C-alpha cells in the first residue's frame, strides 16, 4: 500500500468527520467492520486520495457497502487520475467482498467515482491502491 491522504469526498452520512463512524477515512482503515457512507449521494458519490508520491499503480481493490434493503450498493466505478485520465468502469458483482483489478498507470491523485449503483447512501467498506513509488528525478 502506498500511503494516502483523503483530499475530498462527496459527503459522509451524518456529516461524519474522516475518522468517525461513516467517515471517509473508514474506506482506507483496513477494517471490514467499518465503512464510508455518503449521505444519499447514490451515483454522484466520489472520494479522492493523494498518494505520498507519484506511483506506478498496478492493482486497485474496492469493496462496496450495501444496506439490507438493497440500497447503497455500487455496481460500477471509475478512477480519474490527477492529470484527467479516466480508467474503468470497473464492475463489482456483489458486496460480499473486496474485488481486485489489475491496472497499469501512473498517478499521485486518484478519484473514485460511482457510475452505477442501487442509490442511497453509497460508499465503500474498503479501498486499497497497490504499486510502487516512482523515483524522483
Tab-separated table of C-alpha atoms in Angstrom:
chain	number	residue	atom	x	y	z
A	1	UNK	CA	0.000	0.000	0.000
A	2	UNK	CA	1.261	3.419	-0.902
A	3	UNK	CA	0.040	5.628	1.941
A	4	UNK	CA	-2.678	8.116	1.076
A	5	UNK	CA	-4.376	11.252	2.291
A	6	UNK	CA	-8.062	11.783	1.588
A	7	UNK	CA	-8.332	15.122	-0.212
A	8	UNK	CA	-12.069	15.204	-0.870
A	9	UNK	CA	-15.336	13.285	-0.933
A	10	UNK	CA	-18.927	13.896	-1.957
A	11	UNK	CA	-20.371	13.653	1.573
A	12	UNK	CA	-20.474	11.492	4.683
A	13	UNK	CA	-23.578	10.233	6.462
A	14	UNK	CA	-24.407	12.434	9.435
A	15	UNK	CA	-21.651	14.853	8.346
A	16	UNK	CA	-19.162	12.424	9.900
A	17	UNK	CA	-15.558	13.579	10.190
A	18	UNK	CA	-12.857	11.481	8.478
A	19	UNK	CA	-12.151	9.269	11.499
A	20	UNK	CA	-15.745	8.972	12.749
A	21	UNK	CA	-18.216	6.182	12.041
A	22	UNK	CA	-19.316	6.512	8.380
A	23	UNK	CA	-16.455	8.983	7.753
A	24	UNK	CA	-14.422	8.779	4.542
A	25	UNK	CA	-11.377	7.542	6.470
A	26	UNK	CA	-13.231	4.284	7.104
A	27	UNK	CA	-12.732	3.343	3.438
A	28	UNK	CA	-8.954	3.248	3.966
A	29	UNK	CA	-8.619	1.937	7.539
A	30	UNK	CA	-8.012	-1.726	6.677
A	31	UNK	CA	-11.056	-2.857	8.663
A	32	UNK	CA	-14.015	-4.744	7.184
A	33	UNK	CA	-16.003	-3.667	10.261
A	34	UNK	CA	-16.272	-0.020	9.222
A	35	UNK	CA	-17.322	1.779	6.053
A	36	UNK	CA	-17.543	5.210	4.472
A	37	UNK	CA	-21.164	6.055	3.775
A	38	UNK	CA	-22.204	9.011	1.671
A	39	UNK	CA	-25.281	10.974	2.698
A	40	UNK	CA	-27.589	9.719	-0.039
A	41	UNK	CA	-25.297	10.525	-2.981
A	42	UNK	CA	-26.107	7.386	-4.994
A	43	UNK	CA	-24.435	7.591	-8.426
A	44	UNK	CA	-22.971	11.018	-7.547
A	45	UNK	CA	-20.732	9.687	-4.743
A	46	UNK	CA	-16.970	10.131	-5.067
A	47	UNK	CA	-13.836	10.033	-2.957
A	48	UNK	CA	-10.372	11.355	-3.808
A	49	UNK	CA	-6.971	10.467	-2.375
A	50	UNK	CA	-3.450	11.786	-2.813
A	51	UNK	CA	-0.654	9.236	-2.540
A	52	UNK	CA	2.578	10.060	-0.734
A	53	UNK	CA	4.204	10.497	-4.165
A	54	UNK	CA	3.585	9.743	-7.826
A	55	UNK	CA	3.450	5.978	-8.213
A	56	UNK	CA	3.107	3.199	-10.739
A	57	UNK	CA	-0.274	1.699	-9.830
A	58	UNK	CA	-0.710	-1.989	-10.604
A	59	UNK	CA	-3.727	-3.021	-8.527
A	60	UNK	CA	-6.861	-1.456	-7.089
A	61	UNK	CA	-9.220	-3.153	-4.639
A	62	UNK	CA	-12.733	-1.895	-3.918
A	63	UNK	CA	-15.387	-3.274	-1.547
A	64	UNK	CA	-18.779	-1.612	-1.847
A	65	UNK	CA	-21.026	-1.187	1.149
A	66	UNK	CA	-24.708	-2.125	0.951
A	67	UNK	CA	-27.820	-1.979	3.093
A	68	UNK	CA	-30.213	-4.828	3.822
A	69	UNK	CA	-32.962	-3.102	1.796
A	70	UNK	CA	-30.798	-3.407	-1.336
A	71	UNK	CA	-29.701	0.228	-1.486
A	72	UNK	CA	-26.205	1.725	-1.203
A	73	UNK	CA	-24.544	-0.901	-3.398
A	74	UNK	CA	-22.095	0.277	-6.059
A	75	UNK	CA	-22.151	-1.768	-9.263
A	76	UNK	CA	-19.576	0.219	-11.282
A	77	UNK	CA	-16.984	2.896	-10.598
A	78	UNK	CA	-14.283	4.756	-12.500
A	79	UNK	CA	-10.915	6.130	-11.445
A	80	UNK	CA	-9.769	9.554	-12.609
A	81	UNK	CA	-6.115	10.464	-12.109
A	82	UNK	CA	-4.831	13.920	-11.272
A	83	UNK	CA	-3.956	14.511	-14.922
A	84	UNK	CA	-7.546	13.812	-16.008
A	85	UNK	CA	-7.178	10.300	-17.384
A	86	UNK	CA	-10.212	8.098	-16.696
A	87	UNK	CA	-9.926	4.340	-16.152
A	88	UNK	CA	-12.767	1.844	-15.988
A	89	UNK	CA	-15.563	1.395	-15.448
A	90	UNK	CA	-14.788	-1.419	-13.043
A	91	UNK	CA	-17.652	-3.767	-12.159
A	92	UNK	CA	-18.445	-5.004	-8.653
A	93	UNK	CA	-20.504	-8.231	-8.894
A	94	UNK	CA	-21.699	-8.062	-5.282
A	95	UNK	CA	-20.993	-6.563	-1.867
A	96	UNK	CA	-19.734	-9.754	-0.222
A	97	UNK	CA	-16.023	-8.963	-0.543
A	98	UNK	CA	-13.394	-6.656	-1.973
A	99	UNK	CA	-12.787	-7.057	-5.691
A	100	UNK	CA	-9.342	-6.549	-7.180
A	101	UNK	CA	-8.499	-5.055	-10.553
A	102	UNK	CA	-5.119	-5.277	-12.244
A	103	UNK	CA	-4.301	-1.858	-13.684
A	104	UNK	CA	-1.286	-0.151	-15.218
A	105	UNK	CA	-0.996	3.608	-14.852
A	106	UNK	CA	0.934	6.338	-13.064
A	107	UNK	CA	-0.764	8.690	-10.619
A	108	UNK	CA	-0.423	10.692	-7.451
A	109	UNK	CA	-4.100	11.684	-7.175
A	110	UNK	CA	-6.914	9.170	-7.668
A	111	UNK	CA	-10.605	9.989	-7.668
A	112	UNK	CA	-13.069	7.109	-7.387
A	113	UNK	CA	-16.461	7.987	-8.934
A	114	UNK	CA	-19.620	5.894	-8.699
A	115	UNK	CA	-21.007	5.227	-12.186
A	116	UNK	CA	-23.870	2.859	-11.374
A	117	UNK	CA	-25.436	1.923	-8.047
A	118	UNK	CA	-28.676	0.960	-6.343
A	119	UNK	CA	-28.865	4.527	-4.984
A	120	UNK	CA	-28.954	5.813	-1.446
A	121	UNK	CA	-26.003	6.045	0.930
A	122	UNK	CA	-23.377	4.565	-1.389
A	123	UNK	CA	-19.823	4.238	-0.135
A	124	UNK	CA	-17.047	1.740	0.484
A	125	UNK	CA	-16.091	-0.775	3.149
A	126	UNK	CA	-12.502	-0.673	1.889
A	127	UNK	CA	-10.484	0.804	-0.956
A	128	UNK	CA	-6.828	-0.131	-1.488
A	129	UNK	CA	-4.231	1.041	-4.002
A	130	UNK	CA	-1.100	-1.023	-4.701
A	131	UNK	CA	2.010	-0.291	-6.702
A	132	UNK	CA	5.456	1.246	-6.395
A	133	UNK	CA	6.539	4.845	-5.886
A	134	UNK	CA	8.321	6.309	-8.888
A	135	UNK	CA	11.833	7.536	-8.234
A	136	UNK	CA	12.146	11.285	-8.032
A	137	UNK	CA	14.489	12.742	-10.603
